[in-house]
PDB file of C-alpha atoms in Angstrom:
ATOM      1  CA  MET A   1     112.302  28.128  -8.570  1.00 74.00           C
ATOM      2  CA  ASP A   2     115.437  30.185  -8.003  1.00 86.00           C
ATOM      3  CA  ASP A   3     113.871  31.704  -4.879  1.00 94.00           C
ATOM      4  CA  ILE A   4     113.306  28.244  -3.406  1.00 94.00           C
ATOM      5  CA  ILE A   5     116.863  27.146  -4.136  1.00 95.00           C
ATOM      6  CA  THR A   6     118.281  30.393  -2.750  1.00 96.00           C
ATOM      7  CA  THR A   7     116.175  30.085   0.412  1.00 96.00           C
ATOM      8  CA  LEU A   8     117.261  26.461   0.911  1.00 96.00           C
ATOM      9  CA  PHE A   9     120.918  27.342   0.295  1.00 96.00           C
ATOM     10  CA  ASN A  10     120.789  30.291   2.699  1.00 96.00           C
ATOM     11  CA  GLY A  11     118.903  28.273   5.304  1.00 96.00           C
ATOM     12  CA  LEU A  12     121.221  25.289   5.186  1.00 96.00           C
ATOM     13  CA  THR A  13     124.468  27.276   4.994  1.00 96.00           C
ATOM     14  CA  TYR A  14     123.828  30.511   6.896  1.00 94.00           C
ATOM     15  CA  GLY A  15     123.930  32.388   3.629  1.00 94.00           C
ATOM     16  CA  GLY A  16     127.183  30.703   2.672  1.00 95.00           C
ATOM     17  CA  ASP A  17     128.994  31.449   5.947  1.00 96.00           C
ATOM     18  CA  VAL A  18     131.420  28.526   6.202  1.00 97.00           C
ATOM     19  CA  LYS A  19     132.392  29.144   9.853  1.00 97.00           C
ATOM     20  CA  LEU A  20     128.788  29.207  11.079  1.00 96.00           C
ATOM     21  CA  SER A  21     127.855  26.247   8.893  1.00 97.00           C
ATOM     22  CA  VAL A  22     130.699  24.073  10.207  1.00 97.00           C
ATOM     23  CA  LEU A  23     129.939  25.054  13.804  1.00 97.00           C
ATOM     24  CA  ASN A  24     126.220  24.342  13.475  1.00 97.00           C
ATOM     25  CA  TYR A  25     126.631  21.019  11.694  1.00 98.00           C
ATOM     26  CA  PHE A  26     129.152  20.034  14.363  1.00 98.00           C
ATOM     27  CA  LEU A  27     126.533  20.914  16.998  1.00 98.00           C
ATOM     28  CA  LEU A  28     123.939  18.878  15.122  1.00 98.00           C
ATOM     29  CA  ALA A  29     126.310  15.880  15.131  1.00 98.00           C
ATOM     30  CA  VAL A  30     126.978  16.358  18.861  1.00 98.00           C
ATOM     31  CA  ALA A  31     123.237  16.484  19.597  1.00 97.00           C
ATOM     32  CA  MET A  32     122.597  13.379  17.470  1.00 96.00           C
ATOM     33  CA  MET A  33     125.458  11.161  18.704  1.00 95.00           C
ATOM     34  CA  PRO A  34     123.794   9.903  21.905  1.00 93.00           C
ATOM     35  CA  PHE A  35     120.842   8.565  19.905  1.00 92.00           C
ATOM     36  CA  PHE A  36     123.152   6.073  18.202  1.00 91.00           C
ATOM     37  CA  LEU A  37     124.287   4.486  21.475  1.00 88.00           C
ATOM     38  CA  GLN A  38     123.081   0.942  22.084  1.00 86.00           C
ATOM     39  CA  ALA A  39     121.243   1.957  25.255  1.00 82.00           C
ATOM     40  CA  MET A  40     119.226   4.532  23.287  1.00 85.00           C
ATOM     41  CA  ARG A  41     117.882   2.132  20.653  1.00 81.00           C
ATOM     42  CA  SER A  42     114.513   1.881  22.387  1.00 77.00           C
ATOM     43  CA  ILE A  43     113.773   5.546  21.717  1.00 77.00           C
ATOM     44  CA  SER A  44     115.013   5.629  18.131  1.00 73.00           C
ATOM     45  CA  LYS A  45     111.593   6.330  16.633  1.00 79.00           C
ATOM     46  CA  GLY A  46     110.998   9.102  19.143  1.00 86.00           C
ATOM     47  CA  TRP A  47     114.137  11.009  18.283  1.00 91.00           C
ATOM     48  CA  ALA A  48     113.527  10.612  14.548  1.00 92.00           C
ATOM     49  CA  ILE A  49     110.080  12.160  14.981  1.00 93.00           C
ATOM     50  CA  VAL A  50     111.462  15.058  17.039  1.00 95.00           C
ATOM     51  CA  PHE A  51     114.260  15.568  14.483  1.00 97.00           C
ATOM     52  CA  THR A  52     111.811  15.582  11.558  1.00 96.00           C
ATOM     53  CA  ILE A  53     109.339  17.990  13.156  1.00 97.00           C
ATOM     54  CA  ALA A  54     112.129  20.334  14.294  1.00 97.00           C
ATOM     55  CA  PHE A  55     113.621  20.296  10.788  1.00 98.00           C
ATOM     56  CA  LEU A  56     110.230  21.064   9.226  1.00 97.00           C
ATOM     57  CA  ILE A  57     109.714  23.970  11.628  1.00 97.00           C
ATOM     58  CA  GLN A  58     113.229  25.217  10.891  1.00 97.00           C
ATOM     59  CA  SER A  59     112.506  25.012   7.152  1.00 97.00           C
ATOM     60  CA  LEU A  60     109.269  26.953   7.571  1.00 97.00           C
ATOM     61  CA  PHE A  61     111.217  29.711   9.290  1.00 96.00           C
ATOM     62  CA  TRP A  62     113.592  29.868   6.330  1.00 97.00           C
ATOM     63  CA  PHE A  63     110.716  30.557   3.967  1.00 97.00           C
ATOM     64  CA  ILE A  64     108.445  32.632   6.190  1.00 96.00           C
ATOM     65  CA  LEU A  65     110.931  34.658   8.262  1.00 94.00           C
ATOM     66  CA  LYS A  66     113.981  34.430   5.973  1.00 94.00           C
ATOM     67  CA  ALA A  67     115.822  32.855   8.911  1.00 94.00           C
ATOM     68  CA  GLN A  68     119.031  30.955   8.364  1.00 95.00           C
ATOM     69  CA  GLY A  69     120.566  27.939  10.011  1.00 95.00           C
ATOM     70  CA  ILE A  70     119.675  24.694  11.740  1.00 97.00           C
ATOM     71  CA  SER A  71     119.890  25.684  15.395  1.00 97.00           C
ATOM     72  CA  ILE A  72     116.247  24.819  16.044  1.00 97.00           C
ATOM     73  CA  VAL A  73     117.062  21.217  15.178  1.00 98.00           C
ATOM     74  CA  TRP A  74     120.079  20.755  17.440  1.00 98.00           C
ATOM     75  CA  ASN A  75     118.429  22.637  20.292  1.00 98.00           C
ATOM     76  CA  ALA A  76     115.271  20.516  20.035  1.00 98.00           C
ATOM     77  CA  LEU A  77     117.355  17.335  20.137  1.00 97.00           C
ATOM     78  CA  ALA A  78     119.222  18.623  23.195  1.00 97.00           C
ATOM     79  CA  GLY A  79     115.917  19.403  24.902  1.00 97.00           C
ATOM     80  CA  MET A  80     114.774  15.886  24.187  1.00 95.00           C
ATOM     81  CA  LEU A  81     118.018  14.498  25.609  1.00 94.00           C
ATOM     82  CA  VAL A  82     117.451  16.294  28.904  1.00 93.00           C
ATOM     83  CA  LEU A  83     114.035  14.711  29.200  1.00 90.00           C
ATOM     84  CA  VAL A  84     115.434  11.295  28.244  1.00 88.00           C
ATOM     85  CA  VAL A  85     117.904  11.480  31.134  1.00 86.00           C
ATOM     86  CA  ILE A  86     115.190  12.582  33.566  1.00 86.00           C
ATOM     87  CA  ARG A  87     112.675   9.926  32.501  1.00 82.00           C
ATOM     88  CA  HIS A  88     115.015   6.970  31.931  1.00 77.00           C
ATOM     89  CA  ARG A  89     117.874   7.600  34.354  1.00 70.00           C
ATOM     90  CA  LEU A  90     117.367   4.389  36.268  1.00 61.00           C
ATOM     91  CA  TYR A  91     117.645   2.259  33.153  1.00 69.00           C
ATOM     92  CA  MET A  92     120.638   3.929  31.576  1.00 69.00           C
ATOM     93  CA  LEU A  93     124.229   2.931  31.914  1.00 75.00           C
ATOM     94  CA  MET A  94     126.460   5.548  33.498  1.00 77.00           C
ATOM     95  CA  LYS A  95     128.502   5.784  30.282  1.00 78.00           C
ATOM     96  CA  THR A  96     125.347   6.660  28.332  1.00 84.00           C
ATOM     97  CA  LYS A  97     124.306   9.314  30.860  1.00 85.00           C
ATOM     98  CA  TRP A  98     127.698  10.994  30.639  1.00 89.00           C
ATOM     99  CA  MET A  99     127.585  11.018  26.848  1.00 91.00           C
ATOM    100  CA  ILE A 100     124.132  12.618  26.927  1.00 92.00           C
ATOM    101  CA  LEU A 101     125.113  15.177  29.544  1.00 92.00           C
ATOM    102  CA  ALA A 102     128.277  16.063  27.604  1.00 95.00           C
ATOM    103  CA  SER A 103     126.214  16.514  24.457  1.00 97.00           C
ATOM    104  CA  VAL A 104     123.711  18.778  26.219  1.00 97.00           C
ATOM    105  CA  ALA A 105     126.535  20.750  27.861  1.00 97.00           C
ATOM    106  CA  VAL A 106     128.163  21.434  24.482  1.00 98.00           C
ATOM    107  CA  VAL A 107     124.825  22.646  23.089  1.00 98.00           C
ATOM    108  CA  ILE A 108     124.238  24.916  26.090  1.00 97.00           C
ATOM    109  CA  LEU A 109     127.749  26.355  25.778  1.00 98.00           C
ATOM    110  CA  ALA A 110     127.070  27.037  22.106  1.00 98.00           C
ATOM    111  CA  ASP A 111     123.800  28.746  23.027  1.00 97.00           C
ATOM    112  CA  VAL A 112     125.677  30.985  25.469  1.00 97.00           C
ATOM    113  CA  TYR A 113     128.252  31.772  22.771  1.00 97.00           C
ATOM    114  CA  PHE A 114     125.545  32.611  20.240  1.00 96.00           C
ATOM    115  CA  GLY A 115     123.743  34.628  22.903  1.00 96.00           C
ATOM    116  CA  LEU A 116     126.822  36.801  23.250  1.00 96.00           C
ATOM    117  CA  ILE A 117     127.405  37.420  19.533  1.00 95.00           C
ATOM    118  CA  PHE A 118     123.893  37.438  18.063  1.00 94.00           C
ATOM    119  CA  PRO A 119     120.774  39.507  18.812  1.00 94.00           C
ATOM    120  CA  LEU A 120     118.453  38.471  21.661  1.00 95.00           C
ATOM    121  CA  ILE A 121     115.970  36.945  19.215  1.00 93.00           C
ATOM    122  CA  SER A 122     118.486  34.149  18.536  1.00 93.00           C
ATOM    123  CA  THR A 123     118.672  33.281  22.228  1.00 95.00           C
ATOM    124  CA  ILE A 124     114.886  33.308  22.482  1.00 96.00           C
ATOM    125  CA  ALA A 125     114.680  31.002  19.454  1.00 95.00           C
ATOM    126  CA  HIS A 126     117.264  28.629  20.966  1.00 97.00           C
ATOM    127  CA  VAL A 127     115.447  28.419  24.307  1.00 97.00           C
ATOM    128  CA  ALA A 128     112.109  27.926  22.536  1.00 98.00           C
ATOM    129  CA  ALA A 129     113.616  25.173  20.374  1.00 98.00           C
ATOM    130  CA  PHE A 130     115.071  23.463  23.448  1.00 98.00           C
ATOM    131  CA  LEU A 131     111.607  23.491  25.037  1.00 97.00           C
ATOM    132  CA  LEU A 132     110.121  22.302  21.740  1.00 97.00           C
ATOM    133  CA  GLY A 133     112.282  19.175  21.993  1.00 97.00           C
ATOM    134  CA  VAL A 134     111.018  18.533  25.520  1.00 96.00           C
ATOM    135  CA  VAL A 135     107.365  18.983  24.519  1.00 96.00           C
ATOM    136  CA  LEU A 136     107.662  16.909  21.339  1.00 95.00           C
ATOM    137  CA  TYR A 137     109.282  14.044  23.218  1.00 93.00           C
ATOM    138  CA  LEU A 138     106.549  14.168  25.851  1.00 93.00           C
ATOM    139  CA  LEU A 139     103.941  13.977  23.102  1.00 93.00           C
ATOM    140  CA  VAL A 140     105.737  11.072  21.423  1.00 90.00           C
ATOM    141  CA  GLU A 141     105.873   9.223  24.748  1.00 87.00           C
ATOM    142  CA  ILE A 142     102.174   9.878  25.450  1.00 88.00           C
ATOM    143  CA  ILE A 143     101.175   8.595  22.023  1.00 87.00           C
ATOM    144  CA  LYS A 144     103.443   5.546  22.391  1.00 83.00           C
ATOM    145  CA  ASN A 145     101.999   4.728  25.822  1.00 82.00           C
ATOM    146  CA  ARG A 146      98.426   5.087  24.553  1.00 84.00           C
ATOM    147  CA  LYS A 147      99.137   2.696  21.708  1.00 80.00           C
ATOM    148  CA  LEU A 148     100.624   0.198  24.149  1.00 74.00           C
ATOM    149  CA  SER A 149      97.657   0.442  26.523  1.00 77.00           C
ATOM    150  CA  LEU A 150      95.166   0.075  23.662  1.00 77.00           C
ATOM    151  CA  SER A 151      96.900  -3.027  22.322  1.00 74.00           C
ATOM    152  CA  SER A 152      96.998  -4.800  25.686  1.00 64.00           C
TER     153      SER A 152
END
């Protein structure tokens, strides 16, 4: 039981590193903020699914690879946001687009920062997580569209 608690603590807090924890939870908040805008309500289930799957994958990495942190989650959400802008740009208000783009820009800047201070494997993980968000959102949209076409 102590191993599980230690792994969860290390995973959630970067082994107790306050600076990295604050930075990463700030990045998570930045990546989540656009989903609470009124114009984004229609995709609320989609982002919750992407968030949950990304968090489960992140948690698996804590236990299997002894990884630490939550960067897979905020990168996956940012990847999803890019696809949201591409797919729904005609329906979004300009204010919403700018909020999303600002959020994604902050995440990308953080990825560059982490790429400079951490080993290459971290950058690879961040890029893969970003792409994971894109793929998961595509899958959520495909499933949603199939349900709609079956019900009509």
